[in-house]
Amino acid sequence: MSGYNEVLARNTQNAPSNIGLYSQTVAFSHYNNFSVQLPIDSKSGELVAGGINEQAAQCFKNIKAVVESIEHAMSDVVRITIFVTNIKDADAVSVIYKSFFPTYVPALTVVAVDALPMGALVQIEALLSNGEGTIPNAPQAGDLIKLINNTVNAPACSLSSQTVAFSHYNNVSAQLPINPITGRVVEGGIKEQTKQCLKNIKAIVDSIDVPFDDIVKISVFLTNLADLEAVNEVYATFFPDSAIARTIAYVPARTVIIASGLPMGALVQIEAVVSHGDGTPPQAVEDRHGLIIEPHNTDNAPKCSLSTQTVAFSHYNHLSAQLPIEPKSGKLVAGGVKEQAEQCLKNIKAIIESIEHAMGDVVKVNIALKNIADISAVDSVYATFFPGGIPARRIIGVSDLPKDALIQIEVVVANEEGTPPKA
């Protein structure tokens, strides 16, 4: 590999545009990071008429338009995340989903949240492979292939692949607390369900010969914030997993999201992003072997024993979601949503600068709000940190947040220099 990667933001008039401070897709290295797509007609700028079926179809049409505008195909999608406001609508969305993925199915996460922008019933997000990379005028490896894996030791689903690998990452479908033998949610409460979710992830990771400590990012979806302490108790028995990880106290980056509902009435589901040091063919051996995970924490942002502030692997940094907590006091910043949004972004900036990167390296921003009507207020602050509106973005409304915060923000950051051995 030679040269350098650049952050590449792109937009098309065939999908909704100019409706927020974001780009439709931001590519870096071997991935395209899409902004979440609402069911908006690109010509009118309004929500499409109809119910959940019409809205889901429009979301996928918008994704397809963006995909095709960058000369890719829907089969290049490696992960789909579906947000609905009523978990009962998930079945209807699944029917539409299958029409866009009739044979190959990507990794998948489905979750109900409290509210979505513009009062939408559904919004859908995609992560796309980018085999050509983003080195200007120098395609990196346009013939890289996706590797799909399923194991009988974890729950099977006709709508998703358990894990989809591309380049240096494995993208694992969100795991519900389902016993793979019975196909049912395990008996018991939140602790039993959390354990089963993590056992399912471990079974998938083991099936591709990857250590559990190669997980770089975990997202926990909970239906009751009061269950978080119990989840953490179980979580701490899985991370760190190995003697080496325990020696350095390695734990992945992490985000906790409160859901209004989960498939099968589950109390919890857990999603993982996993490093993939050997890459996917035909990456050359000298370019792919021996890459290491680089965890990092700084005193200038809040610390947590259960998560690392940022975990770098290959050409990406995955940051833990940031709450509006002052790092020195450990308490929520005073004020309302504007002050809280600013503190979240200050914490993110402190982490990014501690690894010698800049806010311009951010490729994706995910925002969770207790009041979806606060979007405009948040944007007034957001614009001061991202004046070009470059990162891809998603916003969801949630009923609760840790520490009783009004907002939580997580980001994914480009890592142009990669992780050792550097090219």
PDB file of N, CA and C in Angstrom, residues 176-255:
ATOM      1  N   LEU A 176     -29.508 -11.187  19.810  1.00  0.00           N
ATOM      2  CA  LEU A 176     -30.560 -11.265  20.810  1.00  0.00           C
ATOM      3  C   LEU A 176     -30.241 -12.401  21.780  1.00  0.00           C
ATOM      4  N   PRO A 177     -30.905 -12.421  22.942  1.00  0.00           N
ATOM      5  CA  PRO A 177     -30.633 -13.475  23.933  1.00  0.00           C
ATOM      6  C   PRO A 177     -31.355 -14.783  23.588  1.00  0.00           C
ATOM      7  N   ILE A 178     -31.059 -15.290  22.401  1.00  0.00           N
ATOM      8  CA  ILE A 178     -31.728 -16.485  21.896  1.00  0.00           C
ATOM      9  C   ILE A 178     -30.836 -17.701  22.064  1.00  0.00           C
ATOM     10  N   ASN A 179     -31.401 -18.757  22.603  1.00  0.00           N
ATOM     11  CA  ASN A 179     -30.703 -20.031  22.671  1.00  0.00           C
ATOM     12  C   ASN A 179     -30.664 -20.604  21.259  1.00  0.00           C
ATOM     13  N   PRO A 180     -29.478 -20.844  20.679  1.00  0.00           N
ATOM     14  CA  PRO A 180     -29.417 -21.302  19.285  1.00  0.00           C
ATOM     15  C   PRO A 180     -30.043 -22.680  19.062  1.00  0.00           C
ATOM     16  N   ILE A 181     -30.165 -23.467  20.121  1.00  0.00           N
ATOM     17  CA  ILE A 181     -30.751 -24.807  19.985  1.00  0.00           C
ATOM     18  C   ILE A 181     -32.269 -24.731  19.914  1.00  0.00           C
ATOM     19  N   THR A 182     -32.875 -23.921  20.788  1.00  0.00           N
ATOM     20  CA  THR A 182     -34.333 -23.828  20.836  1.00  0.00           C
ATOM     21  C   THR A 182     -34.884 -22.749  19.919  1.00  0.00           C
ATOM     22  N   GLY A 183     -34.063 -21.752  19.604  1.00  0.00           N
ATOM     23  CA  GLY A 183     -34.537 -20.624  18.806  1.00  0.00           C
ATOM     24  C   GLY A 183     -35.411 -19.666  19.587  1.00  0.00           C
ATOM     25  N   ARG A 184     -35.391 -19.788  20.902  1.00  0.00           N
ATOM     26  CA  ARG A 184     -36.230 -18.941  21.763  1.00  0.00           C
ATOM     27  C   ARG A 184     -35.368 -18.109  22.694  1.00  0.00           C
ATOM     28  N   VAL A 185     -35.952 -17.008  23.184  1.00  0.00           N
ATOM     29  CA  VAL A 185     -35.286 -16.189  24.190  1.00  0.00           C
ATOM     30  C   VAL A 185     -35.077 -17.032  25.444  1.00  0.00           C
ATOM     31  N   VAL A 186     -33.886 -16.944  26.020  1.00  0.00           N
ATOM     32  CA  VAL A 186     -33.574 -17.752  27.197  1.00  0.00           C
ATOM     33  C   VAL A 186     -34.459 -17.360  28.375  1.00  0.00           C
ATOM     34  N   GLU A 187     -34.689 -18.306  29.250  1.00  0.00           N
ATOM     35  CA  GLU A 187     -35.465 -18.033  30.456  1.00  0.00           C
ATOM     36  C   GLU A 187     -34.630 -17.214  31.436  1.00  0.00           C
ATOM     37  N   GLY A 188     -35.318 -16.455  32.274  1.00  0.00           N
ATOM     38  CA  GLY A 188     -34.639 -15.637  33.261  1.00  0.00           C
ATOM     39  C   GLY A 188     -34.806 -14.157  32.977  1.00  0.00           C
ATOM     40  N   GLY A 189     -34.025 -13.358  33.673  1.00  0.00           N
ATOM     41  CA  GLY A 189     -34.131 -11.912  33.552  1.00  0.00           C
ATOM     42  C   GLY A 189     -32.983 -11.309  32.781  1.00  0.00           C
ATOM     43  N   ILE A 190     -32.643 -10.080  33.109  1.00  0.00           N
ATOM     44  CA  ILE A 190     -31.675  -9.314  32.343  1.00  0.00           C
ATOM     45  C   ILE A 190     -30.281  -9.929  32.386  1.00  0.00           C
ATOM     46  N   LYS A 191     -29.875 -10.502  33.515  1.00  0.00           N
ATOM     47  CA  LYS A 191     -28.541 -11.091  33.588  1.00  0.00           C
ATOM     48  C   LYS A 191     -28.423 -12.303  32.665  1.00  0.00           C
ATOM     49  N   GLU A 192     -29.427 -13.147  32.682  1.00  0.00           N
ATOM     50  CA  GLU A 192     -29.409 -14.336  31.831  1.00  0.00           C
ATOM     51  C   GLU A 192     -29.436 -13.948  30.347  1.00  0.00           C
ATOM     52  N   GLN A 193     -30.213 -12.918  30.041  1.00  0.00           N
ATOM     53  CA  GLN A 193     -30.305 -12.480  28.650  1.00  0.00           C
ATOM     54  C   GLN A 193     -28.995 -11.838  28.177  1.00  0.00           C
ATOM     55  N   THR A 194     -28.379 -11.035  29.029  1.00  0.00           N
ATOM     56  CA  THR A 194     -27.106 -10.423  28.666  1.00  0.00           C
ATOM     57  C   THR A 194     -26.046 -11.484  28.413  1.00  0.00           C
ATOM     58  N   LYS A 195     -26.001 -12.459  29.299  1.00  0.00           N
ATOM     59  CA  LYS A 195     -25.030 -13.551  29.152  1.00  0.00           C
ATOM     60  C   LYS A 195     -25.229 -14.278  27.831  1.00  0.00           C
ATOM     61  N   GLN A 196     -26.486 -14.533  27.452  1.00  0.00           N
ATOM     62  CA  GLN A 196     -26.746 -15.257  26.210  1.00  0.00           C
ATOM     63  C   GLN A 196     -26.340 -14.431  24.990  1.00  0.00           C
ATOM     64  N   CYS A 197     -26.616 -13.140  25.019  1.00  0.00           N
ATOM     65  CA  CYS A 197     -26.180 -12.271  23.913  1.00  0.00           C
ATOM     66  C   CYS A 197     -24.675 -12.364  23.713  1.00  0.00           C
ATOM     67  N   LEU A 198     -23.931 -12.261  24.811  1.00  0.00           N
ATOM     68  CA  LEU A 198     -22.475 -12.282  24.729  1.00  0.00           C
ATOM     69  C   LEU A 198     -21.963 -13.670  24.360  1.00  0.00           C
ATOM     70  N   LYS A 199     -22.643 -14.727  24.829  1.00  0.00           N
ATOM     71  CA  LYS A 199     -22.263 -16.090  24.430  1.00  0.00           C
ATOM     72  C   LYS A 199     -22.453 -16.276  22.926  1.00  0.00           C
ATOM     73  N   ASN A 200     -23.527 -15.706  22.385  1.00  0.00           N
ATOM     74  CA  ASN A 200     -23.769 -15.807  20.947  1.00  0.00           C
ATOM     75  C   ASN A 200     -22.683 -15.090  20.153  1.00  0.00           C
ATOM     76  N   ILE A 201     -22.304 -13.889  20.616  1.00  0.00           N
ATOM     77  CA  ILE A 201     -21.226 -13.160  19.955  1.00  0.00           C
ATOM     78  C   ILE A 201     -19.927 -13.960  20.025  1.00  0.00           C
ATOM     79  N   LYS A 202     -19.646 -14.526  21.185  1.00  0.00           N
ATOM     80  CA  LYS A 202     -18.416 -15.304  21.344  1.00  0.00           C
ATOM     81  C   LYS A 202     -18.418 -16.522  20.421  1.00  0.00           C
ATOM     82  N   ALA A 203     -19.570 -17.161  20.260  1.00  0.00           N
ATOM     83  CA  ALA A 203     -19.660 -18.319  19.373  1.00  0.00           C
ATOM     84  C   ALA A 203     -19.366 -17.927  17.930  1.00  0.00           C
ATOM     85  N   ILE A 204     -19.877 -16.774  17.523  1.00  0.00           N
ATOM     86  CA  ILE A 204     -19.630 -16.289  16.153  1.00  0.00           C
ATOM     87  C   ILE A 204     -18.157 -15.952  15.971  1.00  0.00           C
ATOM     88  N   VAL A 205     -17.593 -15.241  16.936  1.00  0.00           N
ATOM     89  CA  VAL A 205     -16.189 -14.854  16.857  1.00  0.00           C
ATOM     90  C   VAL A 205     -15.283 -16.088  16.849  1.00  0.00           C
ATOM     91  N   ASP A 206     -15.596 -17.063  17.706  1.00  0.00           N
ATOM     92  CA  ASP A 206     -14.821 -18.303  17.740  1.00  0.00           C
ATOM     93  C   ASP A 206     -14.890 -19.044  16.407  1.00  0.00           C
ATOM     94  N   SER A 207     -16.051 -18.962  15.758  1.00  0.00           N
ATOM     95  CA  SER A 207     -16.248 -19.711  14.508  1.00  0.00           C
ATOM     96  C   SER A 207     -15.397 -19.175  13.363  1.00  0.00           C
ATOM     97  N   ILE A 208     -14.915 -17.942  13.500  1.00  0.00           N
ATOM     98  CA  ILE A 208     -14.045 -17.366  12.460  1.00  0.00           C
ATOM     99  C   ILE A 208     -12.604 -17.262  12.960  1.00  0.00           C
ATOM    100  N   ASP A 209     -12.324 -18.019  14.032  1.00  0.00           N
ATOM    101  CA  ASP A 209     -10.955 -18.100  14.569  1.00  0.00           C
ATOM    102  C   ASP A 209     -10.397 -16.749  14.969  1.00  0.00           C
ATOM    103  N   VAL A 210     -11.248 -15.947  15.590  1.00  0.00           N
ATOM    104  CA  VAL A 210     -10.829 -14.622  16.067  1.00  0.00           C
ATOM    105  C   VAL A 210     -11.007 -14.582  17.581  1.00  0.00           C
ATOM    106  N   PRO A 211     -10.009 -14.117  18.338  1.00  0.00           N
ATOM    107  CA  PRO A 211     -10.148 -14.024  19.794  1.00  0.00           C
ATOM    108  C   PRO A 211     -11.227 -13.015  20.190  1.00  0.00           C
ATOM    109  N   PHE A 212     -11.885 -13.255  21.309  1.00  0.00           N
ATOM    110  CA  PHE A 212     -12.932 -12.366  21.803  1.00  0.00           C
ATOM    111  C   PHE A 212     -12.382 -10.966  22.066  1.00  0.00           C
ATOM    112  N   ASP A 213     -11.117 -10.889  22.454  1.00  0.00           N
ATOM    113  CA  ASP A 213     -10.510  -9.587  22.734  1.00  0.00           C
ATOM    114  C   ASP A 213     -10.176  -8.798  21.478  1.00  0.00           C
ATOM    115  N   ASP A 214     -10.503  -9.347  20.292  1.00  0.00           N
ATOM    116  CA  ASP A 214     -10.338  -8.590  19.052  1.00  0.00           C
ATOM    117  C   ASP A 214     -11.554  -7.715  18.761  1.00  0.00           C
ATOM    118  N   ILE A 215     -12.547  -7.744  19.640  1.00  0.00           N
ATOM    119  CA  ILE A 215     -13.689  -6.834  19.507  1.00  0.00           C
ATOM    120  C   ILE A 215     -13.212  -5.409  19.797  1.00  0.00           C
ATOM    121  N   VAL A 216     -13.536  -4.497  18.893  1.00  0.00           N
ATOM    122  CA  VAL A 216     -13.112  -3.108  19.083  1.00  0.00           C
ATOM    123  C   VAL A 216     -14.255  -2.205  19.547  1.00  0.00           C
ATOM    124  N   LYS A 217     -15.497  -2.599  19.274  1.00  0.00           N
ATOM    125  CA  LYS A 217     -16.632  -1.751  19.657  1.00  0.00           C
ATOM    126  C   LYS A 217     -17.851  -2.622  19.981  1.00  0.00           C
ATOM    127  N   ILE A 218     -18.517  -2.290  21.057  1.00  0.00           N
ATOM    128  CA  ILE A 218     -19.749  -2.947  21.489  1.00  0.00           C
ATOM    129  C   ILE A 218     -20.857  -1.904  21.600  1.00  0.00           C
ATOM    130  N   SER A 219     -22.040  -2.247  21.080  1.00  0.00           N
ATOM    131  CA  SER A 219     -23.234  -1.413  21.283  1.00  0.00           C
ATOM    132  C   SER A 219     -24.268  -2.244  22.026  1.00  0.00           C
ATOM    133  N   VAL A 220     -24.718  -1.730  23.148  1.00  0.00           N
ATOM    134  CA  VAL A 220     -25.704  -2.412  23.983  1.00  0.00           C
ATOM    135  C   VAL A 220     -27.039  -1.698  23.862  1.00  0.00           C
ATOM    136  N   PHE A 221     -28.069  -2.429  23.454  1.00  0.00           N
ATOM    137  CA  PHE A 221     -29.422  -1.879  23.363  1.00  0.00           C
ATOM    138  C   PHE A 221     -30.251  -2.455  24.503  1.00  0.00           C
ATOM    139  N   LEU A 222     -30.760  -1.564  25.362  1.00  0.00           N
ATOM    140  CA  LEU A 222     -31.500  -1.953  26.557  1.00  0.00           C
ATOM    141  C   LEU A 222     -32.902  -1.361  26.536  1.00  0.00           C
ATOM    142  N   THR A 223     -33.880  -2.087  27.038  1.00  0.00           N
ATOM    143  CA  THR A 223     -35.223  -1.527  27.110  1.00  0.00           C
ATOM    144  C   THR A 223     -35.480  -0.813  28.438  1.00  0.00           C
ATOM    145  N   ASN A 224     -34.577  -0.969  29.407  1.00  0.00           N
ATOM    146  CA  ASN A 224     -34.747  -0.321  30.707  1.00  0.00           C
ATOM    147  C   ASN A 224     -33.382   0.093  31.232  1.00  0.00           C
ATOM    148  N   LEU A 225     -33.158   1.384  31.350  1.00  0.00           N
ATOM    149  CA  LEU A 225     -31.871   1.890  31.807  1.00  0.00           C
ATOM    150  C   LEU A 225     -31.520   1.365  33.198  1.00  0.00           C
ATOM    151  N   ALA A 226     -32.543   1.089  34.003  1.00  0.00           N
ATOM    152  CA  ALA A 226     -32.301   0.577  35.353  1.00  0.00           C
ATOM    153  C   ALA A 226     -31.606  -0.787  35.339  1.00  0.00           C
ATOM    154  N   ASP A 227     -31.626  -1.454  34.181  1.00  0.00           N
ATOM    155  CA  ASP A 227     -30.965  -2.757  34.059  1.00  0.00           C
ATOM    156  C   ASP A 227     -29.474  -2.653  33.773  1.00  0.00           C
ATOM    157  N   LEU A 228     -28.971  -1.445  33.562  1.00  0.00           N
ATOM    158  CA  LEU A 228     -27.588  -1.288  33.125  1.00  0.00           C
ATOM    159  C   LEU A 228     -26.592  -1.848  34.137  1.00  0.00           C
ATOM    160  N   GLU A 229     -26.848  -1.646  35.411  1.00  0.00           N
ATOM    161  CA  GLU A 229     -25.925  -2.156  36.427  1.00  0.00           C
ATOM    162  C   GLU A 229     -25.820  -3.678  36.358  1.00  0.00           C
ATOM    163  N   ALA A 230     -26.954  -4.336  36.170  1.00  0.00           N
ATOM    164  CA  ALA A 230     -26.949  -5.799  36.056  1.00  0.00           C
ATOM    165  C   ALA A 230     -26.232  -6.241  34.781  1.00  0.00           C
ATOM    166  N   VAL A 231     -26.446  -5.507  33.692  1.00  0.00           N
ATOM    167  CA  VAL A 231     -25.753  -5.801  32.434  1.00  0.00           C
ATOM    168  C   VAL A 231     -24.244  -5.668  32.637  1.00  0.00           C
ATOM    169  N   ASN A 232     -23.830  -4.609  33.308  1.00  0.00           N
ATOM    170  CA  ASN A 232     -22.409  -4.375  33.525  1.00  0.00           C
ATOM    171  C   ASN A 232     -21.763  -5.485  34.356  1.00  0.00           C
ATOM    172  N   GLU A 233     -22.526  -6.006  35.292  1.00  0.00           N
ATOM    173  CA  GLU A 233     -22.008  -7.090  36.136  1.00  0.00           C
ATOM    174  C   GLU A 233     -21.660  -8.318  35.285  1.00  0.00           C
ATOM    175  N   VAL A 234     -22.539  -8.641  34.354  1.00  0.00           N
ATOM    176  CA  VAL A 234     -22.283  -9.773  33.458  1.00  0.00           C
ATOM    177  C   VAL A 234     -21.197  -9.407  32.447  1.00  0.00           C
ATOM    178  N   TYR A 235     -21.281  -8.201  31.917  1.00  0.00           N
ATOM    179  CA  TYR A 235     -20.335  -7.717  30.897  1.00  0.00           C
ATOM    180  C   TYR A 235     -18.899  -7.854  31.389  1.00  0.00           C
ATOM    181  N   ALA A 236     -18.669  -7.526  32.650  1.00  0.00           N
ATOM    182  CA  ALA A 236     -17.320  -7.547  33.215  1.00  0.00           C
ATOM    183  C   ALA A 236     -16.768  -8.960  33.324  1.00  0.00           C
ATOM    184  N   THR A 237     -17.607  -9.976  33.220  1.00  0.00           N
ATOM    185  CA  THR A 237     -17.108 -11.353  33.242  1.00  0.00           C
ATOM    186  C   THR A 237     -16.646 -11.810  31.860  1.00  0.00           C
ATOM    187  N   PHE A 238     -16.994 -11.062  30.820  1.00  0.00           N
ATOM    188  CA  PHE A 238     -16.569 -11.383  29.453  1.00  0.00           C
ATOM    189  C   PHE A 238     -15.374 -10.557  28.997  1.00  0.00           C
ATOM    190  N   PHE A 239     -15.242  -9.339  29.518  1.00  0.00           N
ATOM    191  CA  PHE A 239     -14.143  -8.447  29.157  1.00  0.00           C
ATOM    192  C   PHE A 239     -13.392  -8.020  30.410  1.00  0.00           C
ATOM    193  N   PRO A 240     -12.048  -8.065  30.396  1.00  0.00           N
ATOM    194  CA  PRO A 240     -11.183  -8.658  29.366  1.00  0.00           C
ATOM    195  C   PRO A 240     -11.312 -10.181  29.382  1.00  0.00           C
ATOM    196  N   ASP A 241     -10.972 -10.800  28.243  1.00  0.00           N
ATOM    197  CA  ASP A 241     -11.177 -12.235  28.112  1.00  0.00           C
ATOM    198  C   ASP A 241      -9.898 -13.042  28.294  1.00  0.00           C
ATOM    199  N   SER A 242      -8.776 -12.505  27.854  1.00  0.00           N
ATOM    200  CA  SER A 242      -7.524 -13.257  27.883  1.00  0.00           C
ATOM    201  C   SER A 242      -6.552 -12.677  28.904  1.00  0.00           C
ATOM    202  N   ALA A 243      -5.520 -13.445  29.204  1.00  0.00           N
ATOM    203  CA  ALA A 243      -4.506 -12.992  30.158  1.00  0.00           C
ATOM    204  C   ALA A 243      -3.818 -11.731  29.654  1.00  0.00           C
ATOM    205  N   ILE A 244      -3.551 -11.693  28.339  1.00  0.00           N
ATOM    206  CA  ILE A 244      -2.897 -10.509  27.762  1.00  0.00           C
ATOM    207  C   ILE A 244      -3.783  -9.280  27.914  1.00  0.00           C
ATOM    208  N   ALA A 245      -5.086  -9.444  27.596  1.00  0.00           N
ATOM    209  CA  ALA A 245      -6.006  -8.312  27.705  1.00  0.00           C
ATOM    210  C   ALA A 245      -6.162  -7.866  29.154  1.00  0.00           C
ATOM    211  N   ARG A 246      -6.166  -8.838  30.075  1.00  0.00           N
ATOM    212  CA  ARG A 246      -6.280  -8.486  31.496  1.00  0.00           C
ATOM    213  C   ARG A 246      -5.043  -7.718  31.959  1.00  0.00           C
ATOM    214  N   THR A 247      -3.901  -8.056  31.411  1.00  0.00           N
ATOM    215  CA  THR A 247      -2.654  -7.385  31.796  1.00  0.00           C
ATOM    216  C   THR A 247      -2.693  -5.904  31.474  1.00  0.00           C
ATOM    217  N   ILE A 248      -3.262  -5.593  30.313  1.00  0.00           N
ATOM    218  CA  ILE A 248      -3.334  -4.176  29.913  1.00  0.00           C
ATOM    219  C   ILE A 248      -4.712  -3.572  30.191  1.00  0.00           C
ATOM    220  N   ALA A 249      -5.607  -4.378  30.830  1.00  0.00           N
ATOM    221  CA  ALA A 249      -6.969  -3.935  31.156  1.00  0.00           C
ATOM    222  C   ALA A 249      -7.727  -3.475  29.921  1.00  0.00           C
ATOM    223  N   TYR A 250      -7.570  -4.239  28.812  1.00  0.00           N
ATOM    224  CA  TYR A 250      -8.241  -3.849  27.572  1.00  0.00           C
ATOM    225  C   TYR A 250      -9.724  -4.187  27.596  1.00  0.00           C
ATOM    226  N   VAL A 251     -10.534  -3.183  27.298  1.00  0.00           N
ATOM    227  CA  VAL A 251     -11.969  -3.367  27.061  1.00  0.00           C
ATOM    228  C   VAL A 251     -12.321  -2.557  25.811  1.00  0.00           C
ATOM    229  N   PRO A 252     -13.309  -3.015  25.025  1.00  0.00           N
ATOM    230  CA  PRO A 252     -13.644  -2.299  23.791  1.00  0.00           C
ATOM    231  C   PRO A 252     -14.261  -0.925  24.060  1.00  0.00           C
ATOM    232  N   ALA A 253     -14.331  -0.118  23.016  1.00  0.00           N
ATOM    233  CA  ALA A 253     -15.170   1.083  23.073  1.00  0.00           C
ATOM    234  C   ALA A 253     -16.618   0.615  23.208  1.00  0.00           C
ATOM    235  N   ARG A 254     -17.479   1.455  23.780  1.00  0.00           N
ATOM    236  CA  ARG A 254     -18.853   0.987  24.031  1.00  0.00           C
ATOM    237  C   ARG A 254     -19.860   2.120  23.963  1.00  0.00           C
ATOM    238  N   THR A 255     -21.054   1.769  23.509  1.00  0.00           N
ATOM    239  CA  THR A 255     -22.195   2.682  23.488  1.00  0.00           C
ATOM    240  C   THR A 255     -23.399   1.961  24.071  1.00  0.00           C
TER     241      THR A 255
END
